Amino acid sequence: MMTTSIRLPRQFRLTLSQSLTLIGLTITLSFIAIAFLAPTLQNIGWLQDPNEALANPIHEAPGADYWFGTTRQGYDVFARTLFGTQAALKVVVLATTLSLIIGVPLGLVSGYLGGKIDKVLIFFMDTIYTLPGLLLSVTLAFVVGQGVINAAIALSIAYIPQYYRIVRNHTTSVKTELFIEAAQAMGAPTSRILTRYLFFNVIQSVPVLFTLNAADAILILGGLGFLGLGLPPEVPEWGHDLRLALDALPLGIWWSATFPGLAMTILVTGLSLVGEGLGDMLNPGRKNN
């Protein structure tokens, strides 16, 4: 039995890719705006204090008074969901930026110099890379403790090998190019070759990796919060709220878990769409596959 595959016209496929990228960018920017506006909305009285429980902690269903309802403990789900956006973005931006700042230079040095430095770095990076991200983050969270900075450190270590590997592989290919050999022949110092000639020729995939790592970090941070290892309890965080909602689900309080879970899912989807769109723009060959 013969099967036929339907192949969309190239122009339509590009339009679809651009549309999905625009959707992802809109979602991501909307969450960034929410993170910035949440404290202002609270200050002007349009948003409940996320840590202020009702005087009589009786859960309220979503309605005019509480758009997303209240938790079993009496907290406003809408306020905690919005402030959870702020906490998630803080940790994720710190974690991905820290891993990029460490991983990219290590990849450049390792790929260009080679030798014993390259072998040692490959050994350590491959060891870290083989460990599941959530398992490594949980282990590190036990060591460093709770907090925004500590959570960012725990997450960043899991992503450093990814930046290292992709930059090192590109560096080993580019360093044999004629313009690099010409710079070496002219006596250019290693630091100048790395920063001026190699850096901008090997980082094409870094923005894509940064965005996709941010999406992954949202999920891992949620996992840490669900296990009680992410941020302190007084900081609104989606994973922590999902953990508190477990006891409420048998009582029919579905909204206390639904809205934080939806927020996490939508933001991860938006970041993933942006990452895929950047991949198409920075690597045109992918569009023809």
PDB file of N, CA and C in Angstrom, residues 2 24 38 48 50 81 88 93 102 114-115 117 119 134 170 173-174 190 197 199 205 207 210 230 233 251 283:
ATOM      1  N   MET A   2       0.668   2.100  -0.982  1.00  0.00           N
ATOM      2  CA  MET A   2       1.502   3.282  -1.105  1.00  0.00           C
ATOM      3  C   MET A   2       0.910   4.426  -0.303  1.00  0.00           C
ATOM      4  N   GLY A  24       3.960  33.553  19.627  1.00  0.00           N
ATOM      5  CA  GLY A  24       4.840  33.284  20.760  1.00  0.00           C
ATOM      6  C   GLY A  24       5.421  34.549  21.349  1.00  0.00           C
ATOM      7  N   ALA A  38       2.198  44.027  37.877  1.00  0.00           N
ATOM      8  CA  ALA A  38       1.569  43.443  39.066  1.00  0.00           C
ATOM      9  C   ALA A  38       1.775  44.290  40.325  1.00  0.00           C
ATOM     10  N   GLN A  48      -5.275  42.333  44.756  1.00  0.00           N
ATOM     11  CA  GLN A  48      -5.149  41.898  46.142  1.00  0.00           C
ATOM     12  C   GLN A  48      -3.700  41.545  46.467  1.00  0.00           C
ATOM     13  N   PRO A  50      -1.021  39.174  47.335  1.00  0.00           N
ATOM     14  CA  PRO A  50      -1.003  37.721  47.125  1.00  0.00           C
ATOM     15  C   PRO A  50      -0.777  36.921  48.399  1.00  0.00           C
ATOM     16  N   THR A  81      -1.339  34.303  40.816  1.00  0.00           N
ATOM     17  CA  THR A  81      -0.944  33.918  39.457  1.00  0.00           C
ATOM     18  C   THR A  81      -0.160  35.032  38.784  1.00  0.00           C
ATOM     19  N   ALA A  88       8.697  33.824  38.402  1.00  0.00           N
ATOM     20  CA  ALA A  88       9.205  32.893  37.393  1.00  0.00           C
ATOM     21  C   ALA A  88      10.184  33.571  36.445  1.00  0.00           C
ATOM     22  N   VAL A  93      15.312  34.360  33.905  1.00  0.00           N
ATOM     23  CA  VAL A  93      16.251  35.286  33.247  1.00  0.00           C
ATOM     24  C   VAL A  93      17.631  35.202  33.897  1.00  0.00           C
ATOM     25  N   ILE A 102      28.677  31.920  31.407  1.00  0.00           N
ATOM     26  CA  ILE A 102      29.726  30.953  31.739  1.00  0.00           C
ATOM     27  C   ILE A 102      29.978  29.991  30.585  1.00  0.00           C
ATOM     28  N   GLY A 114      41.942  23.771  22.361  1.00  0.00           N
ATOM     29  CA  GLY A 114      42.063  22.312  22.299  1.00  0.00           C
ATOM     30  C   GLY A 114      42.971  21.783  23.403  1.00  0.00           C
ATOM     31  N   GLY A 115      43.599  20.657  23.139  1.00  0.00           N
ATOM     32  CA  GLY A 115      44.566  20.098  24.078  1.00  0.00           C
ATOM     33  C   GLY A 115      43.954  19.631  25.384  1.00  0.00           C
ATOM     34  N   ILE A 117      43.130  21.336  28.083  1.00  0.00           N
ATOM     35  CA  ILE A 117      42.008  22.159  28.554  1.00  0.00           C
ATOM     36  C   ILE A 117      40.702  21.673  27.937  1.00  0.00           C
ATOM     37  N   LYS A 119      40.021  18.661  26.745  1.00  0.00           N
ATOM     38  CA  LYS A 119      39.653  17.334  27.249  1.00  0.00           C
ATOM     39  C   LYS A 119      39.051  17.405  28.648  1.00  0.00           C
ATOM     40  N   LEU A 134      16.064  18.223  35.877  1.00  0.00           N
ATOM     41  CA  LEU A 134      15.291  18.352  37.109  1.00  0.00           C
ATOM     42  C   LEU A 134      16.006  17.681  38.273  1.00  0.00           C
ATOM     43  N   HIS A 170      30.955  24.736  17.134  1.00  0.00           N
ATOM     44  CA  HIS A 170      31.069  25.750  16.085  1.00  0.00           C
ATOM     45  C   HIS A 170      32.475  26.330  16.020  1.00  0.00           C
ATOM     46  N   SER A 173      34.991  24.260  14.158  1.00  0.00           N
ATOM     47  CA  SER A 173      34.808  24.329  12.702  1.00  0.00           C
ATOM     48  C   SER A 173      35.311  25.648  12.135  1.00  0.00           C
ATOM     49  N   VAL A 174      35.001  26.740  12.823  1.00  0.00           N
ATOM     50  CA  VAL A 174      35.341  28.069  12.307  1.00  0.00           C
ATOM     51  C   VAL A 174      36.827  28.365  12.434  1.00  0.00           C
ATOM     52  N   THR A 190      45.430  35.858  21.208  1.00  0.00           N
ATOM     53  CA  THR A 190      44.325  34.904  21.335  1.00  0.00           C
ATOM     54  C   THR A 190      43.040  35.586  21.788  1.00  0.00           C
ATOM     55  N   TYR A 197      36.980  37.767  16.135  1.00  0.00           N
ATOM     56  CA  TYR A 197      36.832  36.956  14.929  1.00  0.00           C
ATOM     57  C   TYR A 197      35.954  35.717  15.139  1.00  0.00           C
ATOM     58  N   PHE A 199      33.847  34.969  18.111  1.00  0.00           N
ATOM     59  CA  PHE A 199      32.622  35.111  18.892  1.00  0.00           C
ATOM     60  C   PHE A 199      31.381  35.313  18.014  1.00  0.00           C
ATOM     61  N   SER A 205      23.327  30.160  17.078  1.00  0.00           N
ATOM     62  CA  SER A 205      22.318  29.311  17.709  1.00  0.00           C
ATOM     63  C   SER A 205      22.076  29.642  19.178  1.00  0.00           C
ATOM     64  N   PRO A 207      20.887  32.462  20.712  1.00  0.00           N
ATOM     65  CA  PRO A 207      19.569  33.020  21.046  1.00  0.00           C
ATOM     66  C   PRO A 207      18.462  31.977  21.050  1.00  0.00           C
ATOM     67  N   PHE A 210      18.894  29.970  24.191  1.00  0.00           N
ATOM     68  CA  PHE A 210      18.513  30.796  25.344  1.00  0.00           C
ATOM     69  C   PHE A 210      16.998  30.760  25.545  1.00  0.00           C
ATOM     70  N   GLY A 230      12.049  25.405  45.744  1.00  0.00           N
ATOM     71  CA  GLY A 230      12.346  26.554  44.897  1.00  0.00           C
ATOM     72  C   GLY A 230      12.497  27.842  45.661  1.00  0.00           C
ATOM     73  N   PRO A 233       8.229  30.125  50.876  1.00  0.00           N
ATOM     74  CA  PRO A 233       6.758  30.045  50.819  1.00  0.00           C
ATOM     75  C   PRO A 233       6.068  31.395  50.673  1.00  0.00           C
ATOM     76  N   LEU A 251     -11.843  18.394  47.125  1.00  0.00           N
ATOM     77  CA  LEU A 251     -12.972  19.170  47.639  1.00  0.00           C
ATOM     78  C   LEU A 251     -13.686  19.935  46.521  1.00  0.00           C
ATOM     79  N   ASN A 283      18.730  30.010  11.035  1.00  0.00           N
ATOM     80  CA  ASN A 283      19.219  28.842  10.285  1.00  0.00           C
ATOM     81  C   ASN A 283      18.274  28.614   9.121  1.00  0.00           C
TER      82      ASN A 283
END
